[in-house]
Short mmCIF file of C-alpha atoms in Angstrom, two decimals:
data_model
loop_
_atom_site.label_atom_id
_atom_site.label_comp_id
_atom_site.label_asym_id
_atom_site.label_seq_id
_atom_site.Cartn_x
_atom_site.Cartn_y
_atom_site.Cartn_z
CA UNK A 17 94.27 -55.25 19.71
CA UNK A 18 91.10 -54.80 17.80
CA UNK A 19 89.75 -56.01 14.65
CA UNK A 20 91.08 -54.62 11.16
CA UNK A 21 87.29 -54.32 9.42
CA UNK A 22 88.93 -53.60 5.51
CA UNK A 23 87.07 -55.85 3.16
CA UNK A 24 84.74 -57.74 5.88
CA UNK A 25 81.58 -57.78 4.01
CA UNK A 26 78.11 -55.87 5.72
CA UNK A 27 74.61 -56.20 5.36
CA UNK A 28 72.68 -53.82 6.99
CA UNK A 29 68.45 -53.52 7.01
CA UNK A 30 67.16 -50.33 7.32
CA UNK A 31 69.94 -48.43 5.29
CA UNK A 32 68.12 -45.67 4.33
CA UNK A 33 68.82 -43.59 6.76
CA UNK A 34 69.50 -43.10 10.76
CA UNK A 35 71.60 -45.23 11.98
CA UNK A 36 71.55 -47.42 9.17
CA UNK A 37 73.18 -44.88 6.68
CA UNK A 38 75.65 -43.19 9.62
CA UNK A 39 76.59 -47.20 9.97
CA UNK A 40 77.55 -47.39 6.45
CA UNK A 41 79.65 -44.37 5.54
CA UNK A 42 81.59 -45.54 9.07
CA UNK A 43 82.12 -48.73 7.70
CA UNK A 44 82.76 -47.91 3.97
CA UNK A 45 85.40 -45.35 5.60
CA UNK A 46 87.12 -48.71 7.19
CA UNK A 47 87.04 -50.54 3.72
CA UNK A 48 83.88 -52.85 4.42
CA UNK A 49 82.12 -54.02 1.53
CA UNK A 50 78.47 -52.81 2.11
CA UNK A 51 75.05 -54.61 0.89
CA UNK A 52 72.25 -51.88 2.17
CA UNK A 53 68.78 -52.85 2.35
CA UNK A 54 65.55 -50.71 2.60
CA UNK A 55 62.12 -50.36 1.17
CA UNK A 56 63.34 -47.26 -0.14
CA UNK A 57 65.31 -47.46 -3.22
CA UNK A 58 65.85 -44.04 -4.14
CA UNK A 59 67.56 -43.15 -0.77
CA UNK A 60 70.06 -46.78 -0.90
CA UNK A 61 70.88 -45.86 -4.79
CA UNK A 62 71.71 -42.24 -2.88
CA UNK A 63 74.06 -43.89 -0.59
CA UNK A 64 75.21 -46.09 -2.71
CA UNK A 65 76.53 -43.13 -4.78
CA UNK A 66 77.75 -41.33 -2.38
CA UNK A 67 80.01 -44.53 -0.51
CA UNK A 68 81.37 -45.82 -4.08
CA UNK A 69 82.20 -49.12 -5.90
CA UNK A 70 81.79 -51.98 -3.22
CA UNK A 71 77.96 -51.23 -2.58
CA UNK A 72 75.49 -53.08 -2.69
CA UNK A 73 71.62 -51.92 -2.74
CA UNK A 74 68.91 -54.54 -2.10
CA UNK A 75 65.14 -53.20 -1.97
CA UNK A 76 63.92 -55.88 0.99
CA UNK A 77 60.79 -56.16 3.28
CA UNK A 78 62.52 -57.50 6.30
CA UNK A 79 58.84 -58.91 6.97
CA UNK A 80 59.01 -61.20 3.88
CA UNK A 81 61.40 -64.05 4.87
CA UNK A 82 61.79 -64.60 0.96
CA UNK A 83 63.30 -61.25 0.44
CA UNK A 84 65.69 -61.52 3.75
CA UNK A 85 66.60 -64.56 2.10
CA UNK A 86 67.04 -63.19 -1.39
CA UNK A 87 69.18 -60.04 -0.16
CA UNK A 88 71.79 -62.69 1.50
CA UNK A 89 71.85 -64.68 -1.46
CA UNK A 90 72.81 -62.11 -3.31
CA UNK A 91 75.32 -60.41 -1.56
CA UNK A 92 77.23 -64.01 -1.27
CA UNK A 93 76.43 -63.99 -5.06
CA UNK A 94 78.66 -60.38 -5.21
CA UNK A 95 80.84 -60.57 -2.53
CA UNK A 96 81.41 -64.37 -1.85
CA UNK A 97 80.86 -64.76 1.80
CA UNK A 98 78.61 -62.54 4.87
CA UNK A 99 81.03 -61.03 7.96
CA UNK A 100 78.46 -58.70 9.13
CA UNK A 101 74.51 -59.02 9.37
CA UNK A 102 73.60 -56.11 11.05
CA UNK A 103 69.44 -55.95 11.66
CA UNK A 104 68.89 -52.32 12.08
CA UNK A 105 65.60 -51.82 10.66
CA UNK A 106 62.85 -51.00 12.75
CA UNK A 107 59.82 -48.85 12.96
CA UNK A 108 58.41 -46.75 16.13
CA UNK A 109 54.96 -46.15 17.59
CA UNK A 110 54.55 -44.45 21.16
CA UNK A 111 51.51 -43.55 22.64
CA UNK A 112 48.82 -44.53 25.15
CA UNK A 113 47.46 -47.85 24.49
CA UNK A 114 43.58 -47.22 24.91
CA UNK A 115 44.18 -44.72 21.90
CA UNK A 116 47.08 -47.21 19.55
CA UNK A 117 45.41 -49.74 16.84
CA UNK A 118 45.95 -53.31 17.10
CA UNK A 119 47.30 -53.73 13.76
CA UNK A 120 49.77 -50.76 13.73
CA UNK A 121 51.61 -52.88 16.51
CA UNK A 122 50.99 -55.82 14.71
CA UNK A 123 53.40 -54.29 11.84
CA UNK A 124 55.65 -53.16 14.15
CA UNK A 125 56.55 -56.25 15.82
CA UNK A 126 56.80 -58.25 11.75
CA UNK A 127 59.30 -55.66 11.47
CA UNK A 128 61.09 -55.46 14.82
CA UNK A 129 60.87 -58.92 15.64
CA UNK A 130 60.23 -61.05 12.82
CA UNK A 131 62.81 -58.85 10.80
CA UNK A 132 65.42 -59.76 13.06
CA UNK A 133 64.64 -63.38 13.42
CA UNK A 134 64.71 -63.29 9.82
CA UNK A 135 67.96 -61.82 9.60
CA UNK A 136 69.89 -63.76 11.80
CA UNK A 137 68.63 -67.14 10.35
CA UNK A 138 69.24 -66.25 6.85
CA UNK A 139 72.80 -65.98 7.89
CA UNK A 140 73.88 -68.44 10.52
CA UNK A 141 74.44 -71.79 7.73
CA UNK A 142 76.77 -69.60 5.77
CA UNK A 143 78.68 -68.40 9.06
CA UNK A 144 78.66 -72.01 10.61
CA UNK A 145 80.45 -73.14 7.34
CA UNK A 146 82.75 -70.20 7.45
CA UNK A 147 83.56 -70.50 11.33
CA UNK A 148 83.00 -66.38 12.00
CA UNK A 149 80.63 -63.53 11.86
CA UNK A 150 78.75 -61.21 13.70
CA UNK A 151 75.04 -60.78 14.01
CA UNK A 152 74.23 -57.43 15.15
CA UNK A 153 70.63 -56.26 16.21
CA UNK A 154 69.44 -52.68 16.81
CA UNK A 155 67.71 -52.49 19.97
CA UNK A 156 66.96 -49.77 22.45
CA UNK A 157 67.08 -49.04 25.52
CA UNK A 158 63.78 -49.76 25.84
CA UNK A 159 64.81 -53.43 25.62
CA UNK A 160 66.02 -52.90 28.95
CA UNK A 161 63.70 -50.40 30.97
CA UNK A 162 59.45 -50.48 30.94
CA UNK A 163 58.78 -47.11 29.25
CA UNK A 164 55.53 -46.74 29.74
CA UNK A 165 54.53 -44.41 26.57
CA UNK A 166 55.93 -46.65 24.32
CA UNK A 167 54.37 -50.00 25.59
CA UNK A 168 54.22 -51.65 22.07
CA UNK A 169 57.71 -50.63 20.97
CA UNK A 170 58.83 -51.50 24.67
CA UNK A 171 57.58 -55.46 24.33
CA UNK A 172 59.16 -55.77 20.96
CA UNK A 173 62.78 -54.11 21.76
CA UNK A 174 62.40 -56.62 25.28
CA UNK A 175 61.87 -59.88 22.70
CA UNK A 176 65.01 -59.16 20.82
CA UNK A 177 66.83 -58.77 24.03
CA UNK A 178 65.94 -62.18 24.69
CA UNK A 179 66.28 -63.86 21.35
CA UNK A 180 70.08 -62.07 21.21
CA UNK A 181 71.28 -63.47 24.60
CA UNK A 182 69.60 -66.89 24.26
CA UNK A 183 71.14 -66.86 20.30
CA UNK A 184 74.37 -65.74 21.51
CA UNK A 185 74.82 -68.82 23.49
CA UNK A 186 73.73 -71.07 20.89
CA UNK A 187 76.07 -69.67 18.09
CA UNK A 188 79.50 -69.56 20.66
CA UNK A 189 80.65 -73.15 20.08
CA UNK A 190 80.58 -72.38 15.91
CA UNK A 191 82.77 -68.75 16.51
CA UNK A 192 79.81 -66.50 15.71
CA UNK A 193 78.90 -63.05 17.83
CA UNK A 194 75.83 -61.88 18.94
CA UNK A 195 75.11 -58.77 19.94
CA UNK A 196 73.08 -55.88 20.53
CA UNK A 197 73.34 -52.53 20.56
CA UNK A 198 70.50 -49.99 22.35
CA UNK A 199 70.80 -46.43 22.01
CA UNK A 200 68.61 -43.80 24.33
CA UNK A 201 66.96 -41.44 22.07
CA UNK A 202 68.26 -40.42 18.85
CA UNK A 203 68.12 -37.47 17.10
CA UNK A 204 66.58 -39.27 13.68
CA UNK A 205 63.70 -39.76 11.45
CA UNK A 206 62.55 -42.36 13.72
CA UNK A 207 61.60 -39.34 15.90
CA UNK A 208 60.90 -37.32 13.31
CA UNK A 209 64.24 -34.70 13.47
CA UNK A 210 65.20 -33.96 11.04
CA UNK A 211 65.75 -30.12 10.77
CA UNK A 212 69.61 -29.25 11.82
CA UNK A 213 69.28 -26.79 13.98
CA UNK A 214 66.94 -28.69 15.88
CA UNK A 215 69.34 -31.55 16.31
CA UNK A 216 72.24 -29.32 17.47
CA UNK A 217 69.90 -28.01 19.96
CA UNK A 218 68.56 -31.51 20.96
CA UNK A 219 71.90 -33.02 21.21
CA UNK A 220 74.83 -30.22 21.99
CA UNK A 221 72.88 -27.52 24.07
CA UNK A 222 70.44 -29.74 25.72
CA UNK A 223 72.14 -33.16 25.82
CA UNK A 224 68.67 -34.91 25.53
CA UNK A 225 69.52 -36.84 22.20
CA UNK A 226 72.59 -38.07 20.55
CA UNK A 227 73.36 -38.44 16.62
CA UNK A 228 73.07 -41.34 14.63
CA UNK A 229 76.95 -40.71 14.05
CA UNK A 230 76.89 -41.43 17.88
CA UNK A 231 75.59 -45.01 17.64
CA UNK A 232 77.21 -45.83 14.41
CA UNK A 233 80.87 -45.22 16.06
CA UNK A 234 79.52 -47.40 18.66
CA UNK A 235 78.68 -50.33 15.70
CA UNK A 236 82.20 -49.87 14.80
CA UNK A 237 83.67 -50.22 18.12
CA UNK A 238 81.60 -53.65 18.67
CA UNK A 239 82.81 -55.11 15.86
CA UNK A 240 86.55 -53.91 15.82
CA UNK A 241 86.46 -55.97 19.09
CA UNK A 242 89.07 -58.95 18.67
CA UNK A 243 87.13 -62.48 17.75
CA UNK A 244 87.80 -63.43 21.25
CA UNK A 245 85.82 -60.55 22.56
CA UNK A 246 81.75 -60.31 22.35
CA UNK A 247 80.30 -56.97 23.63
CA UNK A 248 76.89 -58.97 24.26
CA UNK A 249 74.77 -55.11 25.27
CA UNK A 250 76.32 -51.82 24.64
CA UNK A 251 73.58 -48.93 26.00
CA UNK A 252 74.45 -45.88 25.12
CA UNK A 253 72.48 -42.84 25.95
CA UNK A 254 72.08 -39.25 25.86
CA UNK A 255 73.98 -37.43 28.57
CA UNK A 256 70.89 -35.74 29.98
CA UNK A 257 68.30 -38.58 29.31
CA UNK A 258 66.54 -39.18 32.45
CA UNK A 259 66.04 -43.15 31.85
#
């Protein structure tokens, strides 16, 4: 029997768009009660409008431990407790290494590692006291397989692999989940599609990508699991992705 979601309360980083957005008009349409955080104000106040009353729009730097801190404060301020911290933000760089810079990587692992680590710590007090919650993490597939033209983004998706299994086993005893989820590649702006008839080529003709839509079902489906259930790594990839 799964998990009725109506009214479980949702923060996810990286709301803008993606994943992030797809993840919240799923869960709005199963009565969550959203906080969205991004950098990008104009896009949450967007989606905000768009998803209705019980929204929430936090402008947060998931690299500044303040603001991660700040955003969960005040969605506990609105909404009175945190179900749901899901860590989806995260940039991308691919690329040979001889020809990357040092402090473009740098950035990306503040926001793809530190982020999350920020994230799940801001929450775990207030879902020890509660005795429940969920910390989701976006990951990839990369997390899982060396791909060697995206070394950087490779090492960081591989560290929160480890920090959500070793964190998982921590947080058990108290009733919290941890989990991640790693999608293949992804027809988004993380890739730069963003054209529609590109996407419907990329992802129905060719099966090379899948749509955010595709992952955020799959966010749904982890946490409709029943509390007794943790789906610790759910990969899901494109039909026709040679990985």
């Amino acid at each position: 029997m799964q998990q009725d979601l109506d009214g479980k309360v949702v923060i996810i980083t990286g709301a803008s768009s993606g994943i992030g957005a797809e993840s919240a008009r799923q869960l709005a349409r199963h009565g969550c009660r959203l906080t969205l955080a991004a950098r990008q104000t104009d896009k949450l106040e967007a989606l905000a409008a768009e998803l209705g009353s019980d929204v929430l729009t936090v402008r947060t730097d998931v690299t500044r431990r303040d603001e991660v801190v700040a955003m969960v404060e005040t969605t506990i301020e609105r909404f009175g407790r945190v179900d749901v911290m899901f860590a989806n933000a995260g940039i991308y760089i691919p690329g040979q290494a001889i020809e990357g810079d040092p402090d473009s990587w740098s950035n990306l692992m503040k926001v793809n590692i530190d982020g999350v680590m920020y994230c799940a710590h801001a929450v775990l007090e207030q879902m020890k006291a509660q005795g429940s919650g969920d910390i989701l993490v976006s990951s990839s597939i990369s997390g899982f397989v060396d791909i060697e033209w995206e070394p950087i983004y490779s090492a960081s998706k591989h560290a929160v692999t480890g920090l959500v299994h070793t964190l998982r086993r921590q947080v058990a005893p108290l009733g919290l989940r941890v989990g991640l989820i790693a999608p293949g590649a992804t027809a988004t702006e993380l890739w730069d599609k963003t054209d529609p008839d590109e996407i419907a080529q990329l992802t129905d003709v060719e099966h090379g990508f899948i749509r955010a839509e595709d992952v955020a079902r799959a966010v749904v489906f982890m946490l409709s699991q029943p509390p007794h259930v943790t789906i610790r790594d759910l990969v899901i990839l494109p039909q026709n992705q040679d990985i």
